Coordinates of N, CA and C in Angstrom, one line a residue:
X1 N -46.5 -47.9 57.8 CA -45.5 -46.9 57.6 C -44.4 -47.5 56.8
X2 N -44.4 -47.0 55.8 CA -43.1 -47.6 54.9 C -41.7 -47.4 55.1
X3 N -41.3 -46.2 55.6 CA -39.6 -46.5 56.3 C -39.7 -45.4 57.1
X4 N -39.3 -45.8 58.0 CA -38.6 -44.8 59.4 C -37.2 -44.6 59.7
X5 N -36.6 -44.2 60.3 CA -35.4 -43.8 60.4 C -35.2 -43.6 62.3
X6 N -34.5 -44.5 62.4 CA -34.4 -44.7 63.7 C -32.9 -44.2 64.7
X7 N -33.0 -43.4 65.6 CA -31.7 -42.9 66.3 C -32.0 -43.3 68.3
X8 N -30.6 -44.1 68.2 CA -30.5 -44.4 69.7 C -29.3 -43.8 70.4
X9 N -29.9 -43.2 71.5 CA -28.9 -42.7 72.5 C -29.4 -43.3 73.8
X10 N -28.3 -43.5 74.7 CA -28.2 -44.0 75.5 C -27.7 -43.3 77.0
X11 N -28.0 -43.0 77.7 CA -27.6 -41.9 78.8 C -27.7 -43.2 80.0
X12 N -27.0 -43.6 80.8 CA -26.9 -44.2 81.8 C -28.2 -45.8 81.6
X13 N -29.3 -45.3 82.6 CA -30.3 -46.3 82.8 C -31.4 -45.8 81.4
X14 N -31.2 -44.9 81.1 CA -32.0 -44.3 80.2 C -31.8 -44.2 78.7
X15 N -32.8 -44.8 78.3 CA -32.4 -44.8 76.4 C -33.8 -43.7 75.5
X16 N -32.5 -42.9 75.1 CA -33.9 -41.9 74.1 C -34.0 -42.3 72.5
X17 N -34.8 -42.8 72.2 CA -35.0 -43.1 70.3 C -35.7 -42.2 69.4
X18 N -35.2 -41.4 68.7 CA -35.7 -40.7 67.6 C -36.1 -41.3 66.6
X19 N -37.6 -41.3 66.2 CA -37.8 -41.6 64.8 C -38.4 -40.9 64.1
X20 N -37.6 -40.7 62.9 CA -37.6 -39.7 61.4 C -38.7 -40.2 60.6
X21 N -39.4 -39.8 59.6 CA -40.1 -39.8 58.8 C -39.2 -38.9 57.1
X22 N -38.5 -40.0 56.6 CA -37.5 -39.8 55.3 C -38.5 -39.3 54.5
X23 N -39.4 -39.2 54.3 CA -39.9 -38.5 53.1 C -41.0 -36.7 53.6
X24 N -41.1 -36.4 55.1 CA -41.6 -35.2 55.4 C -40.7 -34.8 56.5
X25 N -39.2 -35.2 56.8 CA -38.5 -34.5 57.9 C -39.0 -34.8 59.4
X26 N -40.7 -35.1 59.2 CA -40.8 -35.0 61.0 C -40.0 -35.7 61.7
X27 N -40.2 -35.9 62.6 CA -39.3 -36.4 64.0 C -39.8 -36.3 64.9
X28 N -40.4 -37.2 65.9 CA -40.3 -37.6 67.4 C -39.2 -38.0 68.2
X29 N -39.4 -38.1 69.4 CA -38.8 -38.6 70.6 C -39.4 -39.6 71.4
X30 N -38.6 -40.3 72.5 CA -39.1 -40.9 73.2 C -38.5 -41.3 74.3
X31 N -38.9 -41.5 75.7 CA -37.7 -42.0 76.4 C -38.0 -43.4 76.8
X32 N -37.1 -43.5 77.5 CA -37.7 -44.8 78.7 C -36.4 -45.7 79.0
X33 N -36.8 -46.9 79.7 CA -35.9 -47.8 80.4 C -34.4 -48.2 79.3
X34 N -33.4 -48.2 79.5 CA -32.5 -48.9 78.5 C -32.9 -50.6 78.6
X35 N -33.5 -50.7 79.8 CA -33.6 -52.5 79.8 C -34.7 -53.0 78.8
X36 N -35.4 -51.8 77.8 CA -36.3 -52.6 77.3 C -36.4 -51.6 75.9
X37 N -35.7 -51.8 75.1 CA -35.4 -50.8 74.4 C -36.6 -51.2 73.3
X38 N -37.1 -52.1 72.9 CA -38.3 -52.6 72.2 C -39.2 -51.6 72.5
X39 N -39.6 -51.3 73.4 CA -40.9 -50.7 74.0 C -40.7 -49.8 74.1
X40 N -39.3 -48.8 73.7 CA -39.2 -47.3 73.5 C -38.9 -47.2 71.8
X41 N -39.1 -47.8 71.2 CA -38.5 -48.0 69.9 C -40.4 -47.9 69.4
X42 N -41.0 -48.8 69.8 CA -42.2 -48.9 69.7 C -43.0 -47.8 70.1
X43 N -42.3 -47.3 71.1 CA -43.5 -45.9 71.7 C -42.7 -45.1 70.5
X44 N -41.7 -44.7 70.5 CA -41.3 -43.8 69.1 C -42.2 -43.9 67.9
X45 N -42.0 -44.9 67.7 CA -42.9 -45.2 65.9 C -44.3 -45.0 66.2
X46 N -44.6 -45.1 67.1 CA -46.3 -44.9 67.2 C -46.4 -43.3 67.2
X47 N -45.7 -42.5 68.5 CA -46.0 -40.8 68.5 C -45.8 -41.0 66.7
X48 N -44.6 -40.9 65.8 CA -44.2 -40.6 64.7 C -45.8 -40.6 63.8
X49 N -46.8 -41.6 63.7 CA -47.6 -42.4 63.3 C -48.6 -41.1 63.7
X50 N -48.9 -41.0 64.9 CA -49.8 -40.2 65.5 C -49.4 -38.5 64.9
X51 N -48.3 -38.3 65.1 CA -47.8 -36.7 64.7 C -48.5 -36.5 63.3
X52 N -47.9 -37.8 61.9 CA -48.3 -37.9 61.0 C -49.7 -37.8 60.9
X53 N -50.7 -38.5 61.0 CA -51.7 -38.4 61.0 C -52.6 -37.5 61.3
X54 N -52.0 -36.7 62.5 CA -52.5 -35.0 62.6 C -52.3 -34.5 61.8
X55 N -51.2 -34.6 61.4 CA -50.8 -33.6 60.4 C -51.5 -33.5 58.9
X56 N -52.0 -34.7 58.1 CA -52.8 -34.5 57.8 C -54.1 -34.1 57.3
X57 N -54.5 -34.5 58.6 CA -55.9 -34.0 58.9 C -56.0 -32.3 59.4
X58 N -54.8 -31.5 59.4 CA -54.6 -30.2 59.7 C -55.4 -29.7 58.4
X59 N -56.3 -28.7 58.7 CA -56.4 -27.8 57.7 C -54.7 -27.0 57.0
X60 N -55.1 -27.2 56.0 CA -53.9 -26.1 55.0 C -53.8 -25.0 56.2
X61 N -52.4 -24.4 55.7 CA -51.9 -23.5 57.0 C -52.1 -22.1 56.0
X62 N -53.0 -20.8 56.4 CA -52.9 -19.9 55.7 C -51.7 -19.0 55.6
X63 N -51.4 -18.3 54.4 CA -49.9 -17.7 54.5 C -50.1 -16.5 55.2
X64 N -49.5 -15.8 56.5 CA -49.3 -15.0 57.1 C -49.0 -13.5 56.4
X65 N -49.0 -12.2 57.1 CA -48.5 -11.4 56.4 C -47.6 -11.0 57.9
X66 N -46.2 -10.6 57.2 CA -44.7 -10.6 57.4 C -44.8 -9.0 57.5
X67 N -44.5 -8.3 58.3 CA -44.3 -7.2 59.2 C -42.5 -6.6 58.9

């Protein structure tokens, strides 16, 4: 993955990390322990990784008709 974009918040015992994908907008979440913030940083970049790669593999989305 060539650059991510990383956001930490911090709520008490709990840390949530956002990671962006700068060139398609996506975005995940993640939570977990603040004592180990490596391993929520790392669970982030992976869902991001995994979202990506569905997304790919999605068939083209057909255009709807608008009512």
């Amino acid at each position: 993955m060539p650059e991510v974009l990383l956001e930490y918040h911090r709520n008490g015992a709990y840390l949530k990390v956002t990671a962006v994908d700068p060139a398609t907008g996506e975005e995940v979440s993640a939570m977990g322990p603040a004592s180990n913030p490596a391993a929520v940083k790392s669970l982030a970049i992976t869902k991001l990784q995994n979202k990506l790669a569905a997304l790919r593999q999605a068939p083209p989305a057909k255009p709807g008709k608008f009512i």
